């Protein structure tokens, strides 16, 4: 599913230079959900405006300069890709790119004026941060056995890189 394009066509916001779908009233710290249905619904109008204007804060702030240009991301250099989706060990260059980001990256959203002004913490308890996930012990992660990892992080986004991936990320952060 091209979720961001569908969200823009559904009138939810525009695709920012940082590639994120930005809602004009809540910013971009959102997930996009999709419902497939044959219900006869009246479609909303697409969101046509591009409200980035001349701003380029996200492009300049990216720690790895992963943006080739506006809305043009070299995912191979993105910390989110490296720490969540990349399989296998890091090369020295990749470990240096990861820096002290253990899991994912939000820098290109943190600096966005639409988040600075409008993003609010969620009231949904289901998204409330868990201390052991939000602030994990990096040294403990580097040596954690698979069973212990699964017991602690089952059902969390850490299962995407998994035990091997998180140990690799933690070692890169520890040795930076
Ligand atoms: C692959 C992927 C990644 C890759 C590549 C990211 C990228 N920017 O391409 C990696 C692993 C790097 C990644 C990282 C992140 N991701 Co991601 N990712 C995806 C995923 C699974 C597929 C995107 C994709 O490549 N689609 C295929 C291509 C062809 O589609 P596309 O990129 O959307 O582009 C199409 C349209 O959007 C359109 N388009 C693109 N740009 C423009 C510009 C204009 C002007 C117009 C008109 C159209 C247009 O044309 C394209 C062709 O149809 C989506 C979920 C999904 N199914 O969409 C989540 C998704 C985009 N990710 C998401 C998130 C939250 C993140 C992270 C913030 C996670 C994190 N905290 O670390 C980072 C942010 C990095 C960034 N700045 O983009 C959210 C974004 C929510 C939002 N509000 O926009 C999504 C939608 C998941 C979700 N359901 O919530 N991600
Ligand atoms: S998520 Fe981080 S590394 Fe990836 S493009 Fe945004 S700022 Fe750059
Ligand atoms: S930081 Fe500026 S250029 Fe980047 S997405 Fe936000 S408004 Fe657009």
PDB file of C-alpha atoms in Angstrom, residues 90-162:
ATOM      1  CA  UNK A  90      27.279  -3.288  10.323  1.00  0.00           C
ATOM      2  CA  UNK A  91      30.280  -2.179   8.304  1.00  0.00           C
ATOM      3  CA  UNK A  92      32.445   0.427  10.076  1.00  0.00           C
ATOM      4  CA  UNK A  93      30.755   3.148   8.004  1.00  0.00           C
ATOM      5  CA  UNK A  94      27.279   1.940   8.979  1.00  0.00           C
ATOM      6  CA  UNK A  95      28.228   1.716  12.671  1.00  0.00           C
ATOM      7  CA  UNK A  96      29.499   5.304  12.500  1.00  0.00           C
ATOM      8  CA  UNK A  97      26.247   6.403  10.824  1.00  0.00           C
ATOM      9  CA  UNK A  98      24.187   4.774  13.586  1.00  0.00           C
ATOM     10  CA  UNK A  99      26.012   6.906  16.191  1.00  0.00           C
ATOM     11  CA  UNK A 100      24.081   6.706  19.451  1.00  0.00           C
ATOM     12  CA  UNK A 101      20.696   5.875  17.972  1.00  0.00           C
ATOM     13  CA  UNK A 102      19.712   2.461  19.298  1.00  0.00           C
ATOM     14  CA  UNK A 103      16.458   2.012  17.431  1.00  0.00           C
ATOM     15  CA  UNK A 104      14.971   4.225  14.706  1.00  0.00           C
ATOM     16  CA  UNK A 105      15.437   7.963  14.344  1.00  0.00           C
ATOM     17  CA  UNK A 106      13.107  10.972  14.417  1.00  0.00           C
ATOM     18  CA  UNK A 107      15.516  13.884  13.890  1.00  0.00           C
ATOM     19  CA  UNK A 108      13.909  14.943  10.588  1.00  0.00           C
ATOM     20  CA  UNK A 109      10.584  15.108  12.442  1.00  0.00           C
ATOM     21  CA  UNK A 110      11.869  16.637  15.696  1.00  0.00           C
ATOM     22  CA  UNK A 111      13.101  19.726  13.854  1.00  0.00           C
ATOM     23  CA  UNK A 112       9.974  20.182  11.716  1.00  0.00           C
ATOM     24  CA  UNK A 113       8.128  23.398  12.633  1.00  0.00           C
ATOM     25  CA  UNK A 114       4.801  21.614  12.176  1.00  0.00           C
ATOM     26  CA  UNK A 115       5.737  19.224  14.988  1.00  0.00           C
ATOM     27  CA  UNK A 116       7.415  21.887  17.125  1.00  0.00           C
ATOM     28  CA  UNK A 117       4.172  23.913  17.024  1.00  0.00           C
ATOM     29  CA  UNK A 118       1.422  21.324  16.850  1.00  0.00           C
ATOM     30  CA  UNK A 119       2.536  17.834  17.933  1.00  0.00           C
ATOM     31  CA  UNK A 120       0.974  16.759  21.229  1.00  0.00           C
ATOM     32  CA  UNK A 121       1.603  13.691  23.336  1.00  0.00           C
ATOM     33  CA  UNK A 122      -0.962  10.995  22.678  1.00  0.00           C
ATOM     34  CA  UNK A 123      -3.729  10.407  25.228  1.00  0.00           C
ATOM     35  CA  UNK A 124      -4.039   6.801  24.029  1.00  0.00           C
ATOM     36  CA  UNK A 125      -2.660   4.583  26.794  1.00  0.00           C
ATOM     37  CA  UNK A 126      -1.899   1.917  24.182  1.00  0.00           C
ATOM     38  CA  UNK A 127       0.878   4.153  22.826  1.00  0.00           C
ATOM     39  CA  UNK A 128       2.265   5.230  26.198  1.00  0.00           C
ATOM     40  CA  UNK A 129       6.045   4.615  26.383  1.00  0.00           C
ATOM     41  CA  UNK A 130       7.220   1.653  28.454  1.00  0.00           C
ATOM     42  CA  UNK A 131      10.318   2.544  30.483  1.00  0.00           C
ATOM     43  CA  UNK A 132      12.284  -0.572  29.521  1.00  0.00           C
ATOM     44  CA  UNK A 133      11.594   0.091  25.817  1.00  0.00           C
ATOM     45  CA  UNK A 134      11.933   3.889  25.850  1.00  0.00           C
ATOM     46  CA  UNK A 135      15.156   3.872  27.922  1.00  0.00           C
ATOM     47  CA  UNK A 136      16.726   0.432  27.677  1.00  0.00           C
ATOM     48  CA  UNK A 137      20.027  -0.405  29.316  1.00  0.00           C
ATOM     49  CA  UNK A 138      22.419  -0.476  26.332  1.00  0.00           C
ATOM     50  CA  UNK A 139      25.144  -2.494  28.083  1.00  0.00           C
ATOM     51  CA  UNK A 140      22.631  -5.075  29.271  1.00  0.00           C
ATOM     52  CA  UNK A 141      21.303  -5.412  25.706  1.00  0.00           C
ATOM     53  CA  UNK A 142      24.752  -6.199  24.307  1.00  0.00           C
ATOM     54  CA  UNK A 143      24.942  -9.380  26.398  1.00  0.00           C
ATOM     55  CA  UNK A 144      21.271 -10.298  26.780  1.00  0.00           C
ATOM     56  CA  UNK A 145      20.428 -13.919  25.938  1.00  0.00           C
ATOM     57  CA  UNK A 146      17.711 -14.625  23.369  1.00  0.00           C
ATOM     58  CA  UNK A 147      15.209 -16.054  25.892  1.00  0.00           C
ATOM     59  CA  UNK A 148      15.519 -13.044  28.164  1.00  0.00           C
ATOM     60  CA  UNK A 149      15.167 -10.706  25.167  1.00  0.00           C
ATOM     61  CA  UNK A 150      12.005 -12.434  24.048  1.00  0.00           C
ATOM     62  CA  UNK A 151      10.487 -12.407  27.522  1.00  0.00           C
ATOM     63  CA  UNK A 152      11.118  -8.696  27.936  1.00  0.00           C
ATOM     64  CA  UNK A 153      10.427  -7.352  24.455  1.00  0.00           C
ATOM     65  CA  UNK A 154       7.790  -9.704  23.043  1.00  0.00           C
ATOM     66  CA  UNK A 155       5.008  -7.603  21.477  1.00  0.00           C
ATOM     67  CA  UNK A 156       7.181  -4.464  21.166  1.00  0.00           C
ATOM     68  CA  UNK A 157       8.676  -2.939  17.978  1.00  0.00           C
ATOM     69  CA  UNK A 158      12.077  -4.349  19.037  1.00  0.00           C
ATOM     70  CA  UNK A 159      10.942  -7.706  17.646  1.00  0.00           C
ATOM     71  CA  UNK A 160      11.401  -6.276  14.119  1.00  0.00           C
ATOM     72  CA  UNK A 161      15.227  -6.198  14.271  1.00  0.00           C
ATOM     73  CA  UNK A 162      14.952  -8.995  16.841  1.00  0.00           C
TER      74      UNK A 162
END
